[in-house]
């Protein structure tokens, strides 16, 4: 995608790339998932990078109003290009991805459209999706309220059916029932899927979805009874401040009865609440889709941060081995490697588990359509856990990469502060990460009880069926080299996850009640859930190594990264592995020794490994992570773009600085 431009720094990175001991193009294919996916991504990334409308290098310097207007311009231009070029859905999704600016279109495509597809009847889909796909309406997803987020059943907004007019009355009875946070709600969306408590014949039937028009399609003004606006600036410069996250209060707003999403249940003309013959489990398909998208986004975000940190660490030199000697590349310090290389391995691990989740979504969807719900609980727990673990790890990874880049990493021009601000909210939206892990823990406790009664677990919990062996086995590791065995690594992770879960189950059984036990042991349950999810990621990485991967030396490099990912987790959570008896102190020491060896083996290839992410400089958006390595010129050039440098003498000099310097201020006696 990019080419080195000559010069000392360019020559230096070129030298790093020349040491690559594998086929970089083959690694690009492995990262992308297929050669087709790689080619499509290349086309869309280059299309965005070459279009001046999608420029983003001054984004963090724009005021909120300027940033929002810029977002509107880019979204409109993206749609124009989509239509002009007859882009496929895959291409259009990638186009929006590489524009790399949160905006109202995100919720339109990722939440509004899927919600109607999953919960709307055929008639509703035909009516609303036809307009949505043509952007004749702009939709959002209004679920979260000022007073409730993860506890969906606690939502307060009401939808009361009035049989005299055949309408629902949508109402916000309290301040805390105000819809709060939906992206695009603040200023752009014309419609929303609004979640509210369905009340008919005096009975509350719980939370249901309703399609509501919010603004006039003629002049965009809010409809009668709707108070709507933006919730204000968010953390970071640029970042999610390009999104008009909104607040909305409803004052007895009436909508037709047929705007209730009625695929799963409906209210008759007479006001009777009836269930359809469509199983409610079909809702899980949308949930799996959204969460697999979030996991893929996390892999992409962590890999961007790592790419920046690796390239800059290869350029930056600090201190010498002796007085007057040449300075050493920061990347050659063992402390830098021990902090950075596990993040590189994690980015690959998250990418591969994300590819598997994409397959899982297809599999779950097919089974749901065939009314096979046997794997739903496991799929729900799997997606919830992976969303939680990958987003938390990604937020931590971006922050660590910022530190790894020293003082320059704190500059907006490094790309890291904005990247952090954009991805941090993923830890709370679409399910708070702690709440999701507790859901995983409940599933694990239920699975263990079923195993005890003879039921065979499936999918990512199949290892629990081997409970007798895993509860008693000892690690086979005797030498440093033994830690390179995928089978040995997998068994240790299985034993740790199972023993932690069984220990929690046993302790809960001793409590006065199951709920009291669950509440008291919730910190332990969180750790057990994390152990289970980390096992899933390690397993999927190992399974990736069993595929037919094209390219010379690619599989060997992936094996090293898999080893780093797994052994670093053992190092990080050694207390768990020791306390559960999965490894001995000696085996833990051997794992650390092998980890150091893997760092040394990966070091010659690390720049090529981040090049395999195949990111354009435009998408990376970092002066520190440039492909050509021309870091210092880029930092210097970016500094002069700041609005403060538009004038040599600063605004405010005459009013404030000059009187101070000329001693014209009346100073109080001290």
mmCIF file of C-alpha atoms in Angstrom, residues 142-338:
data_model
loop_
_atom_site.group_PDB
_atom_site.id
_atom_site.type_symbol
_atom_site.label_atom_id
_atom_site.label_comp_id
_atom_site.label_asym_id
_atom_site.label_seq_id
_atom_site.Cartn_x
_atom_site.Cartn_y
_atom_site.Cartn_z
ATOM 1 C CA UNK A 142 -32.642 3.895 21.310
ATOM 2 C CA UNK A 143 -32.409 1.455 24.203
ATOM 3 C CA UNK A 144 -30.137 2.866 26.920
ATOM 4 C CA UNK A 145 -31.662 5.434 29.262
ATOM 5 C CA UNK A 146 -30.188 8.024 31.593
ATOM 6 C CA UNK A 147 -30.885 5.757 34.579
ATOM 7 C CA UNK A 148 -30.478 2.282 33.043
ATOM 8 C CA UNK A 149 -28.056 0.660 30.620
ATOM 9 C CA UNK A 150 -27.037 -2.956 31.075
ATOM 10 C CA UNK A 151 -30.214 -3.735 33.054
ATOM 11 C CA UNK A 152 -32.544 -3.695 30.067
ATOM 12 C CA UNK A 153 -35.460 -4.996 32.136
ATOM 13 C CA UNK A 154 -35.195 -1.872 34.274
ATOM 14 C CA UNK A 155 -35.967 0.528 31.403
ATOM 15 C CA UNK A 156 -38.733 3.003 32.240
ATOM 16 C CA UNK A 157 -39.980 4.336 28.887
ATOM 17 C CA UNK A 158 -43.560 3.161 28.314
ATOM 18 C CA UNK A 159 -45.564 2.229 25.227
ATOM 19 C CA UNK A 160 -49.207 2.117 26.275
ATOM 20 C CA UNK A 161 -51.746 0.826 23.758
ATOM 21 C CA UNK A 162 -54.877 2.923 23.163
ATOM 22 C CA UNK A 163 -57.512 0.707 21.482
ATOM 23 C CA UNK A 164 -59.754 3.700 20.765
ATOM 24 C CA UNK A 165 -57.250 5.051 18.230
ATOM 25 C CA UNK A 166 -55.257 1.885 17.436
ATOM 26 C CA UNK A 167 -52.060 3.606 18.604
ATOM 27 C CA UNK A 168 -49.265 3.246 21.109
ATOM 28 C CA UNK A 169 -48.552 6.192 23.375
ATOM 29 C CA UNK A 170 -44.799 6.507 23.830
ATOM 30 C CA UNK A 171 -43.863 8.312 27.034
ATOM 31 C CA UNK A 172 -40.905 9.163 29.271
ATOM 32 C CA UNK A 173 -42.457 9.158 32.759
ATOM 33 C CA UNK A 174 -39.303 10.278 34.606
ATOM 34 C CA UNK A 175 -36.092 12.165 34.007
ATOM 35 C CA UNK A 176 -34.131 8.908 34.260
ATOM 36 C CA UNK A 177 -36.281 7.386 31.522
ATOM 37 C CA UNK A 178 -34.806 9.844 28.997
ATOM 38 C CA UNK A 179 -33.108 7.951 26.197
ATOM 39 C CA UNK A 180 -29.401 8.656 26.565
ATOM 40 C CA UNK A 181 -26.342 7.761 24.433
ATOM 41 C CA UNK A 182 -27.816 6.487 21.138
ATOM 42 C CA UNK A 183 -25.410 7.464 18.357
ATOM 43 C CA UNK A 184 -27.003 9.651 15.681
ATOM 44 C CA UNK A 185 -29.958 10.480 17.919
ATOM 45 C CA UNK A 186 -28.719 13.940 18.845
ATOM 46 C CA UNK A 187 -28.913 15.704 15.486
ATOM 47 C CA UNK A 188 -29.184 13.380 12.487
ATOM 48 C CA UNK A 189 -31.531 10.408 12.830
ATOM 49 C CA UNK A 190 -35.025 10.667 11.410
ATOM 50 C CA UNK A 191 -36.171 7.356 12.893
ATOM 51 C CA UNK A 192 -35.266 5.010 15.707
ATOM 52 C CA UNK A 193 -36.009 1.586 17.050
ATOM 53 C CA UNK A 194 -37.110 2.620 20.546
ATOM 54 C CA UNK A 195 -37.291 0.091 23.371
ATOM 55 C CA UNK A 196 -40.076 0.578 25.895
ATOM 56 C CA UNK A 197 -42.314 -1.261 28.351
ATOM 57 C CA UNK A 198 -45.352 -2.518 26.450
ATOM 58 C CA UNK A 199 -48.558 -1.898 28.417
ATOM 59 C CA UNK A 200 -51.938 -3.063 27.180
ATOM 60 C CA UNK A 201 -55.165 -3.837 29.025
ATOM 61 C CA UNK A 202 -53.487 -2.552 32.148
ATOM 62 C CA UNK A 203 -50.713 -5.164 32.111
ATOM 63 C CA UNK A 204 -46.959 -4.624 31.679
ATOM 64 C CA UNK A 205 -45.548 -7.119 29.144
ATOM 65 C CA UNK A 206 -41.937 -6.007 29.428
ATOM 66 C CA UNK A 207 -39.502 -4.522 26.928
ATOM 67 C CA UNK A 208 -40.375 -4.445 23.240
ATOM 68 C CA UNK A 209 -39.090 -2.561 20.184
ATOM 69 C CA UNK A 210 -41.028 0.125 18.308
ATOM 70 C CA UNK A 211 -40.196 2.020 15.118
ATOM 71 C CA UNK A 212 -40.623 5.732 15.716
ATOM 72 C CA UNK A 213 -40.252 8.718 13.438
ATOM 73 C CA UNK A 214 -38.364 11.418 15.335
ATOM 74 C CA UNK A 215 -37.959 14.286 12.893
ATOM 75 C CA UNK A 216 -39.796 15.770 9.942
ATOM 76 C CA UNK A 217 -38.601 14.508 6.571
ATOM 77 C CA UNK A 218 -39.252 17.994 5.195
ATOM 78 C CA UNK A 219 -37.288 20.296 7.518
ATOM 79 C CA UNK A 220 -35.691 17.857 10.036
ATOM 80 C CA UNK A 221 -37.423 19.491 13.015
ATOM 81 C CA UNK A 222 -38.411 17.195 15.946
ATOM 82 C CA UNK A 223 -41.995 15.943 15.861
ATOM 83 C CA UNK A 224 -44.572 17.119 18.378
ATOM 84 C CA UNK A 225 -43.943 15.798 21.885
ATOM 85 C CA UNK A 226 -40.310 14.889 21.244
ATOM 86 C CA UNK A 227 -37.520 16.773 23.019
ATOM 87 C CA UNK A 228 -34.227 15.778 21.491
ATOM 88 C CA UNK A 229 -30.604 16.928 21.469
ATOM 89 C CA UNK A 230 -26.928 16.060 21.871
ATOM 90 C CA UNK A 231 -25.550 14.911 25.254
ATOM 91 C CA UNK A 232 -22.339 16.940 24.946
ATOM 92 C CA UNK A 233 -18.637 16.456 24.449
ATOM 93 C CA UNK A 234 -16.950 13.167 25.246
ATOM 94 C CA UNK A 235 -13.460 12.122 26.315
ATOM 95 C CA UNK A 236 -10.636 12.913 23.903
ATOM 96 C CA UNK A 237 -10.030 15.244 20.965
ATOM 97 C CA UNK A 238 -11.824 14.161 17.814
ATOM 98 C CA UNK A 239 -12.608 10.546 18.681
ATOM 99 C CA UNK A 240 -16.307 9.980 19.477
ATOM 100 C CA UNK A 241 -16.992 13.722 19.465
ATOM 101 C CA UNK A 242 -17.743 13.288 15.769
ATOM 102 C CA UNK A 243 -20.801 11.277 16.833
ATOM 103 C CA UNK A 244 -23.988 13.057 17.902
ATOM 104 C CA UNK A 245 -24.857 10.811 20.831
ATOM 105 C CA UNK A 246 -28.295 11.952 21.895
ATOM 106 C CA UNK A 247 -30.857 12.493 24.619
ATOM 107 C CA UNK A 248 -34.589 12.174 23.989
ATOM 108 C CA UNK A 249 -37.698 12.648 26.105
ATOM 109 C CA UNK A 250 -41.122 11.598 24.884
ATOM 110 C CA UNK A 251 -44.308 13.345 25.984
ATOM 111 C CA UNK A 252 -47.240 11.073 25.098
ATOM 112 C CA UNK A 253 -46.169 10.651 21.472
ATOM 113 C CA UNK A 254 -48.590 8.531 19.468
ATOM 114 C CA UNK A 255 -47.485 6.007 16.833
ATOM 115 C CA UNK A 256 -49.550 3.490 14.806
ATOM 116 C CA UNK A 257 -49.927 0.017 16.279
ATOM 117 C CA UNK A 258 -48.177 -1.561 13.274
ATOM 118 C CA UNK A 259 -44.931 0.223 14.211
ATOM 119 C CA UNK A 260 -44.390 -2.232 17.019
ATOM 120 C CA UNK A 261 -41.816 -4.771 15.838
ATOM 121 C CA UNK A 262 -44.108 -7.776 15.575
ATOM 122 C CA UNK A 263 -42.117 -10.742 14.347
ATOM 123 C CA UNK A 264 -42.014 -12.357 17.796
ATOM 124 C CA UNK A 265 -45.139 -10.921 19.435
ATOM 125 C CA UNK A 266 -47.898 -8.475 18.649
ATOM 126 C CA UNK A 267 -50.860 -6.560 19.998
ATOM 127 C CA UNK A 268 -54.173 -7.124 18.215
ATOM 128 C CA UNK A 269 -56.564 -4.360 17.177
ATOM 129 C CA UNK A 270 -58.555 -5.121 20.326
ATOM 130 C CA UNK A 271 -55.478 -4.786 22.537
ATOM 131 C CA UNK A 272 -54.760 -8.471 23.146
ATOM 132 C CA UNK A 273 -51.100 -9.403 23.540
ATOM 133 C CA UNK A 274 -50.229 -12.548 21.596
ATOM 134 C CA UNK A 275 -47.024 -14.415 20.817
ATOM 135 C CA UNK A 276 -46.276 -15.366 17.240
ATOM 136 C CA UNK A 277 -45.105 -18.846 16.311
ATOM 137 C CA UNK A 278 -41.629 -17.433 15.614
ATOM 138 C CA UNK A 279 -39.262 -18.445 18.458
ATOM 139 C CA UNK A 280 -37.903 -15.535 20.504
ATOM 140 C CA UNK A 281 -34.451 -17.121 20.318
ATOM 141 C CA UNK A 282 -34.096 -15.628 16.829
ATOM 142 C CA UNK A 283 -33.163 -12.374 18.565
ATOM 143 C CA UNK A 284 -29.822 -13.924 19.441
ATOM 144 C CA UNK A 285 -28.719 -13.796 15.808
ATOM 145 C CA UNK A 286 -28.531 -9.996 15.890
ATOM 146 C CA UNK A 287 -26.669 -10.089 19.206
ATOM 147 C CA UNK A 288 -24.045 -12.509 17.861
ATOM 148 C CA UNK A 289 -23.605 -10.329 14.773
ATOM 149 C CA UNK A 290 -23.033 -7.144 16.763
ATOM 150 C CA UNK A 291 -20.594 -8.746 19.193
ATOM 151 C CA UNK A 292 -18.532 -10.452 16.508
ATOM 152 C CA UNK A 293 -18.260 -7.042 14.855
ATOM 153 C CA UNK A 294 -16.982 -5.553 18.114
ATOM 154 C CA UNK A 295 -14.372 -8.307 18.502
ATOM 155 C CA UNK A 296 -13.170 -7.673 14.935
ATOM 156 C CA UNK A 297 -12.981 -3.943 15.701
ATOM 157 C CA UNK A 298 -10.914 -4.676 18.810
ATOM 158 C CA UNK A 299 -8.413 -6.725 16.830
ATOM 159 C CA UNK A 300 -8.109 -3.934 14.313
ATOM 160 C CA UNK A 301 -7.671 -1.231 16.965
ATOM 161 C CA UNK A 302 -5.058 -3.148 18.943
ATOM 162 C CA UNK A 303 -3.125 -3.945 15.762
ATOM 163 C CA UNK A 304 -3.109 -0.255 14.784
ATOM 164 C CA UNK A 305 -1.658 0.714 18.159
ATOM 165 C CA UNK A 306 0.947 -2.044 17.986
ATOM 166 C CA UNK A 307 1.908 -1.075 14.436
ATOM 167 C CA UNK A 308 2.564 2.493 15.569
ATOM 168 C CA UNK A 309 4.552 1.412 18.625
ATOM 169 C CA UNK A 310 6.661 -1.165 16.753
ATOM 170 C CA UNK A 311 7.615 1.145 13.884
ATOM 171 C CA UNK A 312 8.440 4.007 16.223
ATOM 172 C CA UNK A 313 10.437 1.720 18.530
ATOM 173 C CA UNK A 314 12.484 0.652 15.504
ATOM 174 C CA UNK A 315 13.268 4.300 14.668
ATOM 175 C CA UNK A 316 13.717 5.760 18.132
ATOM 176 C CA UNK A 317 17.168 5.464 19.686
ATOM 177 C CA UNK A 318 18.000 6.175 23.316
ATOM 178 C CA UNK A 319 21.218 5.830 25.297
ATOM 179 C CA UNK A 320 24.347 3.926 24.344
ATOM 180 C CA UNK A 321 26.029 0.805 25.597
ATOM 181 C CA UNK A 322 28.975 2.945 26.711
ATOM 182 C CA UNK A 323 29.882 6.601 26.966
ATOM 183 C CA UNK A 324 30.122 8.121 23.504
ATOM 184 C CA UNK A 325 28.929 4.922 21.810
ATOM 185 C CA UNK A 326 26.094 4.769 19.290
ATOM 186 C CA UNK A 327 22.594 4.944 20.718
ATOM 187 C CA UNK A 328 20.492 1.793 20.843
ATOM 188 C CA UNK A 329 17.164 1.199 19.120
ATOM 189 C CA UNK A 330 14.427 1.233 21.725
ATOM 190 C CA UNK A 331 13.086 -1.947 20.114
ATOM 191 C CA UNK A 332 16.237 -3.799 21.143
ATOM 192 C CA UNK A 333 15.691 -3.251 24.859
ATOM 193 C CA UNK A 334 14.340 -6.405 26.503
ATOM 194 C CA UNK A 335 11.964 -4.343 28.638
ATOM 195 C CA UNK A 336 10.418 -2.859 25.481
ATOM 196 C CA UNK A 337 10.073 -6.307 23.915
ATOM 197 C CA UNK A 338 8.476 -7.854 26.997
#
